[in-house]
mmCIF file of C-alpha atoms in Angstrom:
data_model
loop_
_atom_site.group_PDB
_atom_site.id
_atom_site.type_symbol
_atom_site.label_atom_id
_atom_site.label_comp_id
_atom_site.label_asym_id
_atom_site.label_seq_id
_atom_site.Cartn_x
_atom_site.Cartn_y
_atom_site.Cartn_z
ATOM 1 C CA VAL A 275 24.137 -4.889 -4.800
ATOM 2 C CA GLN A 276 21.581 -7.535 -6.321
ATOM 3 C CA TYR A 277 20.194 -10.086 -4.275
ATOM 4 C CA ALA A 278 18.393 -13.291 -5.497
ATOM 5 C CA PHE A 279 16.043 -15.243 -3.255
ATOM 6 C CA THR A 280 18.535 -17.721 -2.450
ATOM 7 C CA ASP A 281 21.002 -14.938 -1.369
ATOM 8 C CA LEU A 282 18.263 -13.359 0.780
ATOM 9 C CA LEU A 283 17.737 -16.650 2.556
ATOM 10 C CA GLU A 284 21.415 -16.727 3.540
ATOM 11 C CA LEU A 285 21.100 -13.336 4.894
ATOM 12 C CA ILE A 286 17.962 -12.788 6.602
ATOM 13 C CA GLN A 287 17.175 -14.862 9.629
ATOM 14 C CA GLY A 288 13.778 -16.556 8.967
ATOM 15 C CA SER A 289 11.966 -19.236 7.088
ATOM 16 C CA GLU A 290 11.158 -19.273 3.526
ATOM 17 C CA GLU A 291 7.756 -18.343 3.984
ATOM 18 C CA GLU A 292 8.706 -15.498 6.394
ATOM 19 C CA LEU A 293 10.911 -14.115 3.826
ATOM 20 C CA TRP A 294 8.198 -14.488 1.210
ATOM 21 C CA GLN A 295 5.713 -12.659 3.535
ATOM 22 C CA GLY A 296 8.319 -9.722 4.197
ATOM 23 C CA LEU A 297 9.010 -9.342 0.400
ATOM 24 C CA LYS A 298 5.271 -9.075 -0.198
ATOM 25 C CA ARG A 299 4.759 -6.758 2.740
ATOM 26 C CA SER A 300 7.650 -4.502 1.554
ATOM 27 C CA LYS A 301 6.316 -4.511 -2.116
ATOM 28 C CA ALA A 302 9.613 -5.776 -3.187
ATOM 29 C CA CYS A 303 9.659 -6.544 -6.935
ATOM 30 C CA CYS A 304 11.563 -9.553 -8.436
ATOM 31 C CA ILE A 305 13.218 -8.260 -11.980
ATOM 32 C CA ASP A 306 15.408 -10.780 -13.948
ATOM 33 C CA GLY A 307 15.709 -12.890 -10.831
ATOM 34 C CA PHE A 308 16.785 -10.388 -8.274
ATOM 35 C CA TRP A 309 14.706 -8.584 -5.723
ATOM 36 C CA ARG A 310 14.465 -4.878 -5.522
ATOM 37 C CA LEU A 311 12.516 -2.224 -3.499
ATOM 38 C CA LEU A 312 10.857 0.150 -5.746
ATOM 39 C CA ASP A 313 10.790 3.872 -4.710
ATOM 40 C CA VAL A 314 7.590 4.827 -3.243
ATOM 41 C CA GLU A 315 6.523 7.514 -5.564
ATOM 42 C CA TYR A 316 7.414 5.391 -8.669
ATOM 43 C CA TYR A 317 5.282 2.488 -7.202
ATOM 44 C CA GLU A 318 2.593 4.783 -6.485
ATOM 45 C CA GLY A 319 2.612 6.361 -9.948
ATOM 46 C CA ALA A 320 2.705 2.940 -11.702
ATOM 47 C CA PHE A 321 -0.318 1.661 -9.912
ATOM 48 C CA ASP A 322 -2.265 5.007 -10.309
ATOM 49 C CA ARG A 323 -1.637 4.684 -14.122
ATOM 50 C CA ILE A 324 -2.997 1.312 -13.929
ATOM 51 C CA MET A 325 -6.182 2.533 -12.319
ATOM 52 C CA GLN A 326 -6.338 5.343 -14.609
ATOM 53 C CA ALA A 327 -6.299 2.765 -17.742
ATOM 54 C CA LEU A 328 -8.857 0.679 -15.786
ATOM 55 C CA ALA A 329 -11.195 3.670 -15.546
ATOM 56 C CA GLU A 330 -10.591 5.040 -19.181
ATOM 57 C CA LYS A 331 -11.198 1.430 -20.548
ATOM 58 C CA ASP A 332 -14.092 0.637 -18.366
ATOM 59 C CA TRP A 333 -12.573 -2.493 -17.207
ATOM 60 C CA SER A 334 -13.771 -4.332 -14.244
ATOM 61 C CA ILE A 335 -11.703 -4.402 -11.076
ATOM 62 C CA TYR A 336 -12.417 -8.057 -11.004
ATOM 63 C CA GLU A 337 -11.399 -9.003 -14.546
ATOM 64 C CA LEU A 338 -8.529 -6.661 -15.436
ATOM 65 C CA PRO A 339 -7.195 -7.878 -18.578
ATOM 66 C CA VAL A 340 -3.377 -8.072 -18.108
ATOM 67 C CA ASP A 341 -2.168 -8.143 -21.645
ATOM 68 C CA ASP A 342 -4.508 -5.135 -22.695
ATOM 69 C CA CYS A 343 -3.352 -3.288 -19.957
ATOM 70 C CA CYS A 344 0.321 -3.798 -20.505
ATOM 71 C CA GLU A 345 -0.153 -3.173 -24.210
ATOM 72 C CA LEU A 346 -1.893 0.211 -23.195
ATOM 73 C CA LEU A 347 0.791 1.271 -20.756
ATOM 74 C CA SER A 348 3.893 -0.090 -22.617
ATOM 75 C CA ASP A 349 5.402 3.221 -23.405
ATOM 76 C CA LEU A 350 5.114 4.213 -19.644
ATOM 77 C CA LEU A 351 5.576 0.806 -17.675
ATOM 78 C CA PRO A 352 7.429 -2.398 -18.245
ATOM 79 C CA ARG A 353 5.261 -5.445 -17.874
ATOM 80 C CA VAL A 354 7.238 -6.694 -14.785
ATOM 81 C CA ILE A 355 6.197 -3.572 -13.003
ATOM 82 C CA ILE A 356 2.626 -3.695 -14.091
ATOM 83 C CA GLU A 357 2.250 -7.362 -13.275
ATOM 84 C CA HIS A 358 4.064 -6.599 -9.695
ATOM 85 C CA CYS A 359 1.243 -3.854 -8.730
ATOM 86 C CA LEU A 360 -1.584 -6.283 -9.996
ATOM 87 C CA ASN A 361 -0.017 -9.001 -7.880
ATOM 88 C CA TYR A 362 0.261 -7.217 -4.956
ATOM 89 C CA HIS A 363 -3.198 -5.453 -5.156
ATOM 90 C CA GLY A 364 -4.918 -8.604 -6.292
ATOM 91 C CA LYS A 365 -4.345 -12.004 -7.781
ATOM 92 C CA LYS A 366 -4.563 -13.648 -11.247
ATOM 93 C CA ASN A 367 -7.901 -15.295 -11.890
ATOM 94 C CA ASP A 368 -8.228 -18.761 -12.962
ATOM 95 C CA ASP A 369 -8.532 -18.040 -16.736
ATOM 96 C CA GLY A 370 -4.787 -16.729 -16.349
ATOM 97 C CA SER A 371 -5.503 -13.460 -18.499
ATOM 98 C CA THR A 372 -7.185 -11.429 -16.125
ATOM 99 C CA TYR A 373 -6.575 -10.224 -12.589
ATOM 100 C CA CYS A 374 -9.156 -9.489 -9.697
ATOM 101 C CA LEU A 375 -8.251 -6.654 -7.550
ATOM 102 C CA ASP A 376 -8.720 -6.677 -3.878
ATOM 103 C CA GLU A 377 -11.055 -3.830 -2.862
ATOM 104 C CA GLU A 378 -9.790 -3.208 0.513
ATOM 105 C CA LEU A 379 -6.134 -3.252 -0.860
ATOM 106 C CA VAL A 380 -6.855 -0.572 -3.701
ATOM 107 C CA SER A 381 -9.025 1.586 -0.922
ATOM 108 C CA LYS A 382 -5.979 1.532 1.279
ATOM 109 C CA PHE A 383 -3.776 2.313 -1.517
ATOM 110 C CA TYR A 384 -5.602 5.431 -2.366
ATOM 111 C CA ALA A 385 -5.865 6.466 1.247
ATOM 112 C CA GLU A 386 -1.948 6.399 1.667
ATOM 113 C CA TYR A 387 -1.636 7.867 -1.775
ATOM 114 C CA LEU A 388 -3.427 10.918 -0.693
ATOM 115 C CA LEU A 389 -2.285 11.114 2.901
ATOM 116 C CA ARG A 390 1.528 10.851 1.998
ATOM 117 C CA ARG A 391 1.322 14.245 0.081
ATOM 118 C CA VAL A 392 0.217 16.395 3.017
ATOM 119 C CA SER A 393 1.217 16.775 6.633
ATOM 120 C CA LYS A 394 -2.245 17.068 7.914
ATOM 121 C CA PHE A 395 -5.450 16.706 5.918
ATOM 122 C CA ASN A 396 -8.886 18.026 7.016
ATOM 123 C CA PHE A 397 -10.801 15.008 8.035
ATOM 124 C CA ALA A 398 -13.931 15.714 6.153
ATOM 125 C CA GLU A 399 -12.304 16.603 3.020
ATOM 126 C CA PHE A 400 -9.993 13.696 3.093
ATOM 127 C CA MET A 401 -13.007 11.137 3.469
ATOM 128 C CA GLU A 402 -14.733 12.888 0.507
ATOM 129 C CA VAL A 403 -11.583 12.777 -1.942
ATOM 130 C CA TRP A 404 -10.594 9.282 -0.798
ATOM 131 C CA GLN A 405 -14.180 8.050 -1.808
ATOM 132 C CA GLN A 406 -13.910 9.971 -5.103
ATOM 133 C CA SER A 407 -10.573 8.433 -5.709
ATOM 134 C CA VAL A 408 -11.511 4.568 -5.545
ATOM 135 C CA PRO A 409 -13.294 3.117 -8.445
ATOM 136 C CA LEU A 410 -16.983 3.270 -8.365
ATOM 137 C CA GLY A 411 -18.763 0.456 -6.058
ATOM 138 C CA ILE A 412 -15.580 0.404 -3.670
ATOM 139 C CA THR A 413 -16.343 1.871 -0.278
ATOM 140 C CA VAL A 414 -13.847 3.513 2.131
ATOM 141 C CA SER A 415 -13.582 2.659 5.823
ATOM 142 C CA LEU A 416 -11.427 3.984 8.577
ATOM 143 C CA GLU A 417 -10.946 0.597 9.746
ATOM 144 C CA LEU A 418 -8.661 -0.165 6.399
ATOM 145 C CA ILE A 419 -6.130 2.418 7.441
ATOM 146 C CA LYS A 420 -5.890 1.895 11.075
ATOM 147 C CA ASP A 421 -2.226 1.017 10.847
ATOM 148 C CA VAL A 422 -1.191 3.863 8.449
ATOM 149 C CA ALA A 423 -3.138 7.000 9.712
ATOM 150 C CA LEU A 424 -4.103 8.867 12.760
ATOM 151 C CA TYR A 425 -6.671 11.387 13.066
ATOM 152 C CA ASP A 426 -7.665 13.954 15.848
ATOM 153 C CA MET A 427 -11.590 14.516 16.011
ATOM 154 C CA SER A 428 -11.004 17.104 18.842
ATOM 155 C CA ALA A 429 -9.105 19.451 16.570
ATOM 156 C CA ARG A 430 -10.965 22.088 14.694
ATOM 157 C CA PRO A 431 -11.515 21.216 11.957
ATOM 158 C CA ALA A 432 -10.831 17.436 12.584
ATOM 159 C CA VAL A 433 -7.777 16.315 10.867
ATOM 160 C CA ILE A 434 -6.180 12.867 9.630
ATOM 161 C CA TRP A 435 -2.455 12.430 8.682
ATOM 162 C CA HIS A 436 -0.083 9.583 7.553
ATOM 163 C CA PHE A 437 1.556 7.534 10.420
ATOM 164 C CA PRO A 438 2.568 4.200 9.148
ATOM 165 C CA ALA A 439 3.130 1.395 11.540
ATOM 166 C CA TYR A 440 5.435 -0.323 8.940
ATOM 167 C CA GLU A 441 7.850 2.842 9.199
ATOM 168 C CA LEU A 442 8.127 2.498 13.016
ATOM 169 C CA PRO A 443 11.168 1.318 14.508
ATOM 170 C CA TYR A 444 11.440 -2.521 15.196
ATOM 171 C CA ASP A 445 13.028 -2.224 18.276
ATOM 172 C CA ILE A 446 10.533 -1.820 21.280
ATOM 173 C CA VAL A 447 11.788 1.197 23.195
ATOM 174 C CA PRO A 448 12.663 3.462 19.932
ATOM 175 C CA ARG A 449 9.106 2.346 18.703
ATOM 176 C CA PHE A 450 7.245 3.290 21.712
ATOM 177 C CA ASN A 451 9.245 6.500 22.085
ATOM 178 C CA THR A 452 8.047 7.158 18.405
ATOM 179 C CA ILE A 453 4.500 6.251 18.844
ATOM 180 C CA PHE A 454 4.227 8.563 22.233
ATOM 181 C CA ARG A 455 5.978 11.445 20.694
ATOM 182 C CA GLU A 456 3.368 11.239 17.987
ATOM 183 C CA ARG A 457 0.349 11.315 20.422
ATOM 184 C CA THR A 458 0.559 11.353 24.359
ATOM 185 C CA LYS A 459 -2.424 9.580 25.051
ATOM 186 C CA TRP A 460 -3.747 6.397 23.360
ATOM 187 C CA THR A 461 -6.739 4.140 23.796
ATOM 188 C CA LEU A 462 -5.522 0.420 23.693
ATOM 189 C CA GLY A 463 -7.556 -0.064 20.378
ATOM 190 C CA ASP A 464 -5.944 2.898 18.734
ATOM 191 C CA LEU A 465 -2.309 1.578 20.052
ATOM 192 C CA ARG A 466 -2.864 -2.051 18.978
ATOM 193 C CA PRO A 467 -2.012 -1.699 15.224
ATOM 194 C CA PHE A 468 1.272 0.043 15.942
ATOM 195 C CA ILE A 469 2.712 -2.461 18.411
ATOM 196 C CA VAL A 470 1.517 -5.729 16.889
#
């Protein structure tokens, strides 16, 4: 089944703005006028290829040339996917030919990219690998991933794991059941990103 934006407006309760926000949050992609959800591994692989091209060509994350990027990756990715990834992780510059990537979104992408691949990650190793994964000049911060990861500093060694709020049930009772199955004791500060 294919859905155009107007189809989604008829099916989903909410304003146009709320629908646009939901589509962006879910990383939905518009291809030939129809909205699709991309497979997570495909999306991650696509954005990682873009970032590898950026590193290989020594492009700036603040002025990534979209045409050059699309040409370089044309055998691997369609232009619509490249532009979709760039739009999600940044915005087009005023010149119309380059993108400025958002440092925090790039940093968060790599955190999830790493965490999704293991059940639990040694905390110190994760922080080191995460910092090495992001482009030079971008710093990593646990504050960026407070809604997609949990960590246990009392474990020996300390561990961190993927626990994204966006995958929790919307209904409050199942949501809290899932949250408290994952961890029995929470501080309000740790809990807040998962209930808002």
